[in-house]
mmCIF file of C-alpha atoms and ligand atoms in Angstrom:
data_model
loop_
_atom_site.group_PDB
_atom_site.id
_atom_site.type_symbol
_atom_site.label_atom_id
_atom_site.label_comp_id
_atom_site.label_asym_id
_atom_site.label_seq_id
_atom_site.Cartn_x
_atom_site.Cartn_y
_atom_site.Cartn_z
ATOM 1 C CA MET U 1 -28.723 -6.832 -20.560
ATOM 2 C CA ARG U 2 -29.323 -9.865 -22.755
ATOM 3 C CA ALA U 3 -26.814 -9.432 -25.491
ATOM 4 C CA THR U 4 -24.889 -12.446 -26.597
ATOM 5 C CA CYS U 5 -21.275 -12.088 -25.678
ATOM 6 C CA ARG U 6 -18.827 -13.385 -28.177
ATOM 7 C CA LEU U 7 -15.342 -12.150 -28.323
ATOM 8 C CA ALA U 8 -15.513 -12.950 -31.991
ATOM 9 C CA PRO U 9 -18.320 -14.060 -34.308
ATOM 10 C CA ASP U 10 -18.558 -17.721 -35.181
ATOM 11 C CA GLY U 11 -16.695 -18.934 -38.188
ATOM 12 C CA ASP U 12 -13.934 -16.947 -39.741
ATOM 13 C CA MET U 13 -12.870 -15.055 -36.618
ATOM 14 C CA ALA U 14 -12.430 -17.831 -34.132
ATOM 15 C CA VAL U 15 -11.864 -17.204 -30.490
ATOM 16 C CA LYS U 16 -8.725 -18.988 -29.560
ATOM 17 C CA ARG U 17 -8.879 -20.813 -26.293
ATOM 18 C CA THR U 18 -5.393 -20.921 -24.962
ATOM 19 C CA GLY U 19 -3.873 -23.713 -22.967
ATOM 20 C CA GLU U 20 -6.863 -26.036 -22.997
ATOM 21 C CA GLU U 21 -4.523 -28.816 -22.235
ATOM 22 C CA GLN U 22 -3.507 -27.063 -19.035
ATOM 23 C CA ARG U 23 -4.976 -27.199 -15.591
ATOM 24 C CA GLY U 24 -7.935 -24.948 -15.022
ATOM 25 C CA ALA U 25 -8.938 -24.634 -18.650
ATOM 26 C CA ALA U 26 -12.464 -25.470 -19.729
ATOM 27 C CA THR U 27 -13.290 -28.183 -22.163
ATOM 28 C CA ALA U 28 -16.449 -26.586 -23.551
ATOM 29 C CA SER U 29 -16.435 -26.732 -27.300
ATOM 30 C CA LYS U 30 -17.993 -23.325 -27.876
ATOM 31 C CA CYS U 31 -17.181 -20.037 -26.221
ATOM 32 C CA GLU U 32 -20.505 -18.326 -26.261
ATOM 33 C CA TYR U 33 -21.877 -16.470 -23.333
ATOM 34 C CA ARG U 34 -24.946 -14.373 -22.721
ATOM 35 C CA LEU U 35 -24.161 -11.252 -20.737
ATOM 36 C CA VAL U 36 -26.296 -10.859 -17.656
ATOM 37 C CA ALA U 37 -24.905 -7.852 -15.780
ATOM 38 C CA LYS U 38 -21.780 -5.942 -14.906
ATOM 39 C CA LYS U 39 -20.259 -7.525 -11.831
ATOM 40 C CA GLY U 40 -17.289 -5.368 -11.017
ATOM 41 C CA GLU U 41 -14.572 -3.117 -12.254
ATOM 42 C CA GLY U 42 -10.901 -2.976 -11.409
ATOM 43 C CA THR U 43 -7.952 -0.963 -12.637
ATOM 44 C CA PHE U 44 -7.196 -3.341 -15.457
ATOM 45 C CA SER U 45 -10.511 -4.887 -16.333
ATOM 46 C CA GLU U 46 -14.257 -4.921 -16.359
ATOM 47 C CA VAL U 47 -15.905 -8.027 -14.949
ATOM 48 C CA LEU U 48 -19.243 -9.237 -16.307
ATOM 49 C CA LYS U 49 -21.660 -11.849 -15.068
ATOM 50 C CA ALA U 50 -22.525 -14.108 -17.972
ATOM 51 C CA GLN U 51 -24.271 -17.376 -18.696
ATOM 52 C CA CYS U 52 -22.713 -20.100 -20.773
ATOM 53 C CA ILE U 53 -25.202 -20.840 -23.556
ATOM 54 C CA LYS U 54 -24.101 -24.443 -23.820
ATOM 55 C CA ASN U 55 -24.453 -25.555 -20.209
ATOM 56 C CA SER U 56 -26.492 -22.646 -18.688
ATOM 57 C CA LYS U 57 -23.895 -22.154 -15.969
ATOM 58 C CA TYR U 58 -23.124 -18.676 -14.724
ATOM 59 C CA VAL U 59 -19.573 -17.381 -14.919
ATOM 60 C CA ALA U 60 -17.621 -14.171 -14.365
ATOM 61 C CA ILE U 61 -15.816 -12.863 -17.436
ATOM 62 C CA LYS U 62 -12.894 -10.550 -16.752
ATOM 63 C CA CYS U 63 -12.496 -8.434 -19.885
ATOM 64 C CA MET U 64 -9.022 -6.930 -19.910
ATOM 65 C CA LYS U 65 -8.705 -3.266 -20.791
ATOM 66 C CA ASN U 66 -5.266 -3.816 -22.354
ATOM 67 C CA HIS U 67 -4.932 -5.368 -25.751
ATOM 68 C CA PHE U 68 -2.464 -8.142 -26.512
ATOM 69 C CA ASP U 69 -0.420 -8.661 -29.655
ATOM 70 C CA SER U 70 0.105 -12.399 -29.611
ATOM 71 C CA LEU U 71 -0.912 -15.643 -28.030
ATOM 72 C CA GLU U 72 2.573 -15.887 -26.610
ATOM 73 C CA GLN U 73 2.123 -12.588 -24.814
ATOM 74 C CA VAL U 74 -1.171 -13.860 -23.394
ATOM 75 C CA ASN U 75 0.343 -17.122 -22.203
ATOM 76 C CA ASN U 76 3.176 -15.205 -20.578
ATOM 77 C CA LEU U 77 0.828 -13.074 -18.501
ATOM 78 C CA ARG U 78 1.709 -13.448 -14.836
ATOM 79 C CA GLU U 79 -1.961 -13.561 -13.890
ATOM 80 C CA ILE U 80 -2.624 -16.558 -16.133
ATOM 81 C CA GLN U 81 0.577 -18.347 -15.203
ATOM 82 C CA ALA U 82 -0.055 -17.887 -11.489
ATOM 83 C CA LEU U 83 -3.659 -19.083 -11.722
ATOM 84 C CA ARG U 84 -2.540 -22.187 -13.601
ATOM 85 C CA ARG U 85 0.184 -22.932 -11.116
ATOM 86 C CA LEU U 86 -2.067 -22.434 -8.092
ATOM 87 C CA SER U 87 -5.109 -24.334 -9.349
ATOM 88 C CA PRO U 88 -6.930 -26.255 -8.204
ATOM 89 C CA HIS U 89 -7.214 -24.998 -4.638
ATOM 90 C CA PRO U 90 -10.433 -24.465 -2.649
ATOM 91 C CA ASN U 91 -9.401 -20.902 -1.739
ATOM 92 C CA ILE U 92 -8.079 -19.685 -5.088
ATOM 93 C CA VAL U 93 -10.610 -18.468 -7.647
ATOM 94 C CA LYS U 94 -10.961 -20.976 -10.472
ATOM 95 C CA LEU U 95 -9.999 -19.966 -14.000
ATOM 96 C CA LEU U 96 -12.271 -21.828 -16.415
ATOM 97 C CA GLU U 97 -10.931 -20.646 -19.727
ATOM 98 C CA VAL U 98 -8.985 -17.974 -21.514
ATOM 99 C CA LEU U 99 -10.578 -16.262 -24.489
ATOM 100 C CA TYR U 100 -8.294 -14.426 -26.857
ATOM 101 C CA ASP U 101 -9.236 -12.785 -30.116
ATOM 102 C CA GLN U 102 -6.055 -12.261 -32.048
ATOM 103 C CA PRO U 103 -7.412 -9.881 -34.733
ATOM 104 C CA THR U 104 -8.609 -7.347 -32.152
ATOM 105 C CA GLY U 105 -6.095 -8.251 -29.418
ATOM 106 C CA ARG U 106 -8.902 -8.552 -26.898
ATOM 107 C CA LEU U 107 -8.493 -10.878 -23.967
ATOM 108 C CA ALA U 108 -11.012 -12.164 -21.443
ATOM 109 C CA LEU U 109 -10.584 -14.592 -18.574
ATOM 110 C CA VAL U 110 -13.558 -16.752 -17.657
ATOM 111 C CA PHE U 111 -13.860 -17.552 -13.942
ATOM 112 C CA GLU U 112 -16.269 -19.384 -11.702
ATOM 113 C CA LEU U 113 -18.805 -16.819 -10.483
ATOM 114 C CA MET U 114 -18.573 -15.660 -6.885
ATOM 115 C CA ASP U 115 -21.202 -13.659 -4.966
ATOM 116 C CA MET U 116 -19.278 -10.550 -3.996
ATOM 117 C CA ASN U 117 -15.981 -9.203 -2.763
ATOM 118 C CA ILE U 118 -15.108 -8.490 0.888
ATOM 119 C CA TYR U 119 -15.450 -4.736 0.388
ATOM 120 C CA GLU U 120 -19.033 -5.263 -0.790
ATOM 121 C CA LEU U 121 -19.656 -7.546 2.179
ATOM 122 C CA ILE U 122 -18.737 -4.917 4.754
ATOM 123 C CA ARG U 123 -19.763 -1.717 2.939
ATOM 124 C CA GLY U 124 -22.592 0.032 4.722
ATOM 125 C CA ARG U 125 -22.985 -2.798 7.230
ATOM 126 C CA ARG U 126 -24.359 -1.769 10.622
ATOM 127 C CA HIS U 127 -23.818 -4.996 12.532
ATOM 128 C CA TYR U 128 -20.553 -6.777 13.089
ATOM 129 C CA LEU U 129 -20.048 -10.120 11.415
ATOM 130 C CA GLY U 130 -20.213 -13.059 13.806
ATOM 131 C CA GLU U 131 -16.944 -14.214 15.330
ATOM 132 C CA GLU U 132 -17.267 -17.649 13.803
ATOM 133 C CA ARG U 133 -17.782 -16.245 10.329
ATOM 134 C CA VAL U 134 -14.814 -13.849 10.648
ATOM 135 C CA LYS U 135 -12.526 -16.631 11.829
ATOM 136 C CA HIS U 136 -13.672 -18.972 9.102
ATOM 137 C CA TYR U 137 -12.980 -16.348 6.401
ATOM 138 C CA MET U 138 -9.558 -15.577 7.843
ATOM 139 C CA TRP U 139 -8.675 -19.228 8.057
ATOM 140 C CA GLN U 140 -9.477 -19.611 4.362
ATOM 141 C CA LEU U 141 -7.545 -16.481 3.422
ATOM 142 C CA VAL U 142 -4.500 -17.744 5.285
ATOM 143 C CA LYS U 143 -4.781 -21.119 3.586
ATOM 144 C CA ALA U 144 -4.775 -19.334 0.212
ATOM 145 C CA MET U 145 -1.697 -17.304 1.221
ATOM 146 C CA ASP U 146 0.090 -20.374 2.493
ATOM 147 C CA HIS U 147 -0.600 -22.275 -0.727
ATOM 148 C CA MET U 148 0.466 -19.328 -2.860
ATOM 149 C CA HIS U 149 3.669 -18.594 -0.956
ATOM 150 C CA ARG U 150 4.641 -22.266 -0.800
ATOM 151 C CA ASN U 151 4.246 -22.354 -4.572
ATOM 152 C CA GLY U 152 6.667 -19.487 -4.970
ATOM 153 C CA ILE U 153 4.199 -16.711 -5.754
ATOM 154 C CA PHE U 154 3.318 -13.571 -3.845
ATOM 155 C CA HIS U 155 0.226 -11.535 -4.611
ATOM 156 C CA ARG U 156 1.214 -7.895 -3.967
ATOM 157 C CA ASP U 157 -2.334 -6.516 -3.992
ATOM 158 C CA ILE U 158 -4.107 -8.003 -0.998
ATOM 159 C CA LYS U 159 -7.185 -5.878 -0.300
ATOM 160 C CA PRO U 160 -10.904 -6.476 0.316
ATOM 161 C CA GLU U 161 -11.822 -5.949 -3.364
ATOM 162 C CA ASN U 162 -9.538 -8.802 -4.445
ATOM 163 C CA ILE U 163 -10.975 -11.348 -2.033
ATOM 164 C CA LEU U 164 -14.197 -12.975 -3.166
ATOM 165 C CA ILE U 165 -16.827 -14.802 -1.190
ATOM 166 C CA MET U 166 -19.716 -17.105 -1.917
ATOM 167 C CA ASP U 167 -21.749 -17.943 1.173
ATOM 168 C CA ASP U 168 -19.200 -19.311 3.673
ATOM 169 C CA CYS U 169 -16.506 -19.861 1.111
ATOM 170 C CA LEU U 170 -13.675 -17.389 0.485
ATOM 171 C CA LYS U 171 -11.361 -17.307 -2.527
ATOM 172 C CA LEU U 172 -8.397 -15.134 -3.363
ATOM 173 C CA ALA U 173 -8.575 -13.428 -6.772
ATOM 174 C CA ASP U 174 -6.791 -10.889 -8.986
ATOM 175 C CA PHE U 175 -3.288 -12.197 -9.509
ATOM 176 C CA GLY U 176 -2.534 -9.342 -11.927
ATOM 177 C CA SER U 177 0.192 -7.868 -9.678
ATOM 178 C CA CYS U 178 1.824 -11.088 -8.515
ATOM 179 C CA ARG U 179 5.541 -11.907 -8.651
ATOM 180 C CA GLY U 180 7.754 -14.894 -8.036
ATOM 181 C CA ILE U 181 9.085 -15.095 -4.488
ATOM 182 C CA TYR U 182 12.551 -15.957 -5.719
ATOM 183 C CA SER U 183 12.846 -13.042 -8.149
ATOM 184 C CA ALA U 184 15.346 -10.536 -6.843
ATOM 185 C CA PRO U 185 14.300 -7.170 -5.458
ATOM 186 C CA PRO U 186 14.200 -4.239 -5.968
ATOM 187 C CA TYR U 187 10.780 -4.398 -7.562
ATOM 188 C CA THR U 188 10.360 -1.174 -9.432
ATOM 189 C CA GLU U 189 6.749 -1.405 -10.567
ATOM 190 C CA TYR U 190 4.054 0.466 -8.725
ATOM 191 C CA ILE U 191 2.264 -2.015 -6.499
ATOM 192 C CA SER U 192 -0.465 -2.585 -3.961
ATOM 193 C CA THR U 193 -3.235 -0.259 -3.035
ATOM 194 C CA ARG U 194 -1.988 2.420 -0.612
ATOM 195 C CA TRP U 195 -4.172 1.585 2.403
ATOM 196 C CA TYR U 196 -2.921 -2.012 2.440
ATOM 197 C CA ARG U 197 0.715 -1.241 1.622
ATOM 198 C CA ALA U 198 3.313 -2.576 4.071
ATOM 199 C CA PRO U 199 5.877 -0.213 5.671
ATOM 200 C CA GLU U 200 8.779 -1.753 3.758
ATOM 201 C CA CYS U 201 6.960 -0.996 0.485
ATOM 202 C CA LEU U 202 6.363 2.603 1.551
ATOM 203 C CA LEU U 203 9.845 3.238 2.943
ATOM 204 C CA THR U 204 12.250 1.439 0.611
ATOM 205 C CA ASP U 205 12.749 1.474 -3.128
ATOM 206 C CA GLY U 206 11.198 -1.882 -3.820
ATOM 207 C CA TYR U 207 13.059 -3.979 -1.222
ATOM 208 C CA TYR U 208 10.215 -6.076 0.038
ATOM 209 C CA THR U 209 9.372 -9.777 0.093
ATOM 210 C CA TYR U 210 6.330 -12.042 0.210
ATOM 211 C CA LYS U 211 5.871 -10.897 3.833
ATOM 212 C CA MET U 212 4.255 -7.756 2.479
ATOM 213 C CA ASP U 213 1.172 -9.861 1.650
ATOM 214 C CA MET U 214 0.783 -10.699 5.345
ATOM 215 C CA TRP U 215 0.568 -6.997 6.230
ATOM 216 C CA GLY U 216 -2.327 -6.790 3.759
ATOM 217 C CA VAL U 217 -3.938 -9.814 5.430
ATOM 218 C CA GLY U 218 -3.632 -8.030 8.808
ATOM 219 C CA CYS U 219 -5.326 -4.914 7.397
ATOM 220 C CA VAL U 220 -8.121 -6.979 5.828
ATOM 221 C CA PHE U 221 -8.572 -8.998 9.039
ATOM 222 C CA PHE U 222 -8.939 -5.756 11.007
ATOM 223 C CA GLU U 223 -11.408 -4.364 8.479
ATOM 224 C CA ILE U 224 -13.618 -7.465 8.541
ATOM 225 C CA VAL U 225 -13.726 -7.229 12.339
ATOM 226 C CA SER U 226 -14.181 -3.444 12.633
ATOM 227 C CA LEU U 227 -16.030 -2.674 9.363
ATOM 228 C CA PHE U 228 -13.700 0.275 8.671
ATOM 229 C CA PRO U 229 -10.244 0.504 7.076
ATOM 230 C CA LEU U 230 -7.341 0.619 9.526
ATOM 231 C CA PHE U 231 -4.961 2.927 7.653
ATOM 232 C CA PRO U 232 -6.897 5.022 5.118
ATOM 233 C CA GLY U 233 -3.962 7.218 4.086
ATOM 234 C CA THR U 234 -4.615 10.055 1.657
ATOM 235 C CA ASN U 235 -1.063 10.062 0.276
ATOM 236 C CA GLU U 236 2.174 8.167 0.960
ATOM 237 C CA LEU U 237 3.310 10.369 3.842
ATOM 238 C CA ASP U 238 -0.135 10.342 5.420
ATOM 239 C CA GLN U 239 -0.134 6.564 4.999
ATOM 240 C CA VAL U 240 3.102 6.241 6.982
ATOM 241 C CA GLN U 241 1.794 8.641 9.635
ATOM 242 C CA LYS U 242 -1.453 6.721 10.018
ATOM 243 C CA ILE U 243 0.553 3.531 10.562
ATOM 244 C CA HIS U 244 2.778 5.262 13.158
ATOM 245 C CA ASN U 245 -0.231 6.719 14.978
ATOM 246 C CA ILE U 246 -1.527 3.222 15.628
ATOM 247 C CA VAL U 247 1.433 0.824 15.714
ATOM 248 C CA GLY U 248 4.109 3.397 16.630
ATOM 249 C CA THR U 249 7.433 4.172 14.975
ATOM 250 C CA PRO U 250 9.851 1.264 14.561
ATOM 251 C CA PRO U 251 13.164 0.929 16.426
ATOM 252 C CA PRO U 252 15.958 3.126 14.976
ATOM 253 C CA GLU U 253 17.904 0.046 13.756
ATOM 254 C CA LEU U 254 15.048 -0.910 11.478
ATOM 255 C CA LEU U 255 14.740 2.628 10.142
ATOM 256 C CA ASP U 256 18.503 2.698 9.513
ATOM 257 C CA LYS U 257 18.238 -0.548 7.586
ATOM 258 C CA MET U 258 15.398 0.849 5.496
ATOM 259 C CA LYS U 259 17.284 4.099 4.885
ATOM 260 C CA LYS U 260 20.030 2.100 3.194
ATOM 261 C CA LEU U 261 17.466 0.608 0.836
ATOM 262 C CA GLY U 262 16.615 3.911 -0.768
ATOM 263 C CA SER U 263 13.390 5.844 -0.886
ATOM 264 C CA HIS U 264 14.724 9.280 -0.337
ATOM 265 C CA HIS U 265 11.472 10.856 -1.410
ATOM 266 C CA LEU U 266 10.460 10.446 2.241
ATOM 267 C CA ASP U 267 12.486 11.658 5.218
ATOM 268 C CA LEU U 268 12.795 8.608 7.450
ATOM 269 C CA ASP U 269 13.899 10.491 10.556
ATOM 270 C CA PHE U 270 10.568 10.109 12.254
ATOM 271 C CA PRO U 271 10.434 11.354 15.836
ATOM 272 C CA PRO U 272 9.858 8.295 18.035
ATOM 273 C CA LYS U 273 6.225 7.769 18.777
ATOM 274 C CA GLU U 274 4.232 5.178 20.632
ATOM 275 C CA GLY U 275 1.158 4.013 18.796
ATOM 276 C CA SER U 276 -2.340 4.111 20.283
ATOM 277 C CA GLY U 277 -2.660 0.364 19.637
ATOM 278 C CA ILE U 278 -5.039 -1.795 17.678
ATOM 279 C CA GLU U 279 -6.925 -3.238 20.618
ATOM 280 C CA LYS U 280 -8.672 0.022 21.498
ATOM 281 C CA LEU U 281 -10.134 0.267 18.019
ATOM 282 C CA ILE U 282 -11.847 -3.123 18.233
ATOM 283 C CA PRO U 283 -12.891 -3.557 21.882
ATOM 284 C CA HIS U 284 -15.560 -6.060 20.830
ATOM 285 C CA ALA U 285 -13.041 -8.409 19.179
ATOM 286 C CA PRO U 286 -11.921 -11.601 20.925
ATOM 287 C CA PRO U 287 -8.365 -11.317 22.304
ATOM 288 C CA ASP U 288 -7.067 -14.151 20.107
ATOM 289 C CA CYS U 289 -8.136 -12.222 16.994
ATOM 290 C CA VAL U 290 -6.541 -8.995 18.232
ATOM 291 C CA GLU U 291 -3.331 -10.850 18.997
ATOM 292 C CA LEU U 292 -3.174 -12.354 15.549
ATOM 293 C CA ILE U 293 -3.918 -9.031 13.835
ATOM 294 C CA CYS U 294 -1.040 -7.471 15.819
ATOM 295 C CA LYS U 295 1.303 -10.274 14.738
ATOM 296 C CA LEU U 296 0.354 -9.763 11.109
ATOM 297 C CA LEU U 297 0.952 -6.034 11.475
ATOM 298 C CA ALA U 298 4.491 -6.341 12.838
ATOM 299 C CA TYR U 299 6.428 -3.365 11.445
ATOM 300 C CA ASN U 300 9.521 -5.459 10.836
ATOM 301 C CA PRO U 301 8.744 -7.963 8.051
ATOM 302 C CA ASP U 302 11.123 -10.449 9.703
ATOM 303 C CA ASP U 303 8.882 -10.530 12.776
ATOM 304 C CA ARG U 304 5.674 -10.692 10.787
ATOM 305 C CA CYS U 305 3.657 -13.824 11.055
ATOM 306 C CA ALA U 306 3.808 -15.568 7.709
ATOM 307 C CA GLY U 307 2.281 -18.745 6.453
ATOM 308 C CA ARG U 308 4.845 -19.963 3.974
ATOM 309 C CA LYS U 309 6.019 -23.064 5.701
ATOM 310 C CA ALA U 310 3.525 -25.768 6.531
ATOM 311 C CA GLY U 311 2.977 -25.829 10.247
ATOM 312 C CA SER U 312 4.078 -22.199 10.522
ATOM 313 C CA ALA U 313 3.288 -20.110 13.562
ATOM 314 C CA LEU U 314 0.490 -18.442 11.649
ATOM 315 C CA ARG U 315 -1.194 -21.671 10.675
ATOM 316 C CA ARG U 316 -0.906 -22.898 14.228
ATOM 317 C CA ALA U 317 -2.327 -19.651 15.589
ATOM 318 C CA LEU U 318 -5.207 -19.821 13.170
ATOM 319 C CA ALA U 319 -5.848 -23.485 13.806
ATOM 320 C CA LEU U 320 -6.236 -22.570 17.464
ATOM 321 C CA LEU U 321 -8.562 -19.722 16.544
ATOM 322 C CA VAL U 322 -10.738 -21.952 14.441
ATOM 323 C CA SER U 323 -10.790 -24.721 17.005
ATOM 324 C CA SER U 324 -11.983 -22.146 19.535
ATOM 325 C CA ILE U 325 -15.118 -21.422 17.475
HETATM 326 P P1 ADP W 1 -8.627 -5.926 -11.683
HETATM 327 O O1 ADP W 1 -7.359 -6.671 -11.991
HETATM 328 O O2 ADP W 1 -9.034 -5.041 -12.813
HETATM 329 O O3 ADP W 1 -8.626 -5.251 -10.336
HETATM 330 P P2 ADP W 1 -10.266 -8.061 -10.505
HETATM 331 O O4 ADP W 1 -9.880 -9.454 -10.870
HETATM 332 O O5 ADP W 1 -9.867 -7.589 -9.148
HETATM 333 O O6 ADP W 1 -9.775 -7.056 -11.644
HETATM 334 O O7 ADP W 1 -11.856 -7.912 -10.654
HETATM 335 C C1 ADP W 1 -12.497 -6.669 -10.446
HETATM 336 C C2 ADP W 1 -13.750 -6.873 -9.611
HETATM 337 O O8 ADP W 1 -14.659 -7.740 -10.302
HETATM 338 C C3 ADP W 1 -13.490 -7.552 -8.270
HETATM 339 O O9 ADP W 1 -13.190 -6.586 -7.262
HETATM 340 C C4 ADP W 1 -14.829 -8.246 -8.006
HETATM 341 O O10 ADP W 1 -15.752 -7.341 -7.426
HETATM 342 C C5 ADP W 1 -15.320 -8.618 -9.403
HETATM 343 N N1 ADP W 1 -14.961 -9.998 -9.728
HETATM 344 C C6 ADP W 1 -13.779 -10.446 -10.200
HETATM 345 N N2 ADP W 1 -13.781 -11.770 -10.383
HETATM 346 C C7 ADP W 1 -15.005 -12.205 -9.988
HETATM 347 C C8 ADP W 1 -15.648 -13.500 -9.908
HETATM 348 N N3 ADP W 1 -15.013 -14.616 -10.268
HETATM 349 N N4 ADP W 1 -16.906 -13.565 -9.438
HETATM 350 C C9 ADP W 1 -17.552 -12.444 -9.063
HETATM 351 N N5 ADP W 1 -17.026 -11.201 -9.115
HETATM 352 C C10 ADP W 1 -15.754 -11.073 -9.569
HETATM 353 MG MG1 MG W 2 -8.654 -6.088 -8.431
#
């Protein structure tokens, strides 16, 4: 594909670059890109690899499927606000510029180009990734989470497809579902991809916190180590059952607490069950990795290892992991 990508032709229909004065915005004087290939597709967008005609650099352009009525609406988008607040950080994907064409309502976000996402990295792989590489990726992912949570944002859609890599470097992407940590639950919108959804998201009516991201990190960590998804539920009930099969049912007090927080579409009177455990599924994994995965997958969000405070248990645990490489 060698078409020239312009959100609008030169001249009368100018592409408005929003927030150039803000962090993370590009200073290029002309928004013209040559499309190279399709790079990915998500629920809300199509992502294209493109080359900036002016400086020959390659970028990823996330073309939003939704249309937007005004510049104000664009600037209020949580994804854009979060990226601006969190940039620059070595483990957060860099937003270069925002292209908005008011007459058509089309919006595209221009990002630094990464090689692939974590799902693509492990798909069809026959050999495990080296321990050092796994630990280095996880360390970077935790640094991104720590930075994000300390800046008052939680992601709500942690999964392999939303984590990008480029050689040894890992960056968190897709802030389209994020929320402010200090906003009050319940959160009523549909969130997070089922396989990576934390128990409190499945079992309550939106009473969850930033700790739900750490459950997703645990699932991704497991998947990078094992090369298969830990809880591939086919529907919500199956999702809960798959979690119980492996980590067991929670203590009755926790279930009682969750019962009070709604979600009566599921019967929470689960017969007590001991899980088969995570360790057996990844016998090749070093014990320190297994231990950390188990901490991230604590059923009770209050017990879950989180990286919000600097020097948190999670950061310390990971620092030890990395120093053991
Ligand atoms: P959505 O909000 O629609 O899910 P994402 O931001 O997750 O959109 O992007 C969809 C896919 O496009 C990602 O899973 C990834 O494969 C690819 N992608 C997104 N951003 C980049 C980038 N900066 N570099 C390379 N590929 C990207
Ligand atoms: Mg996505």
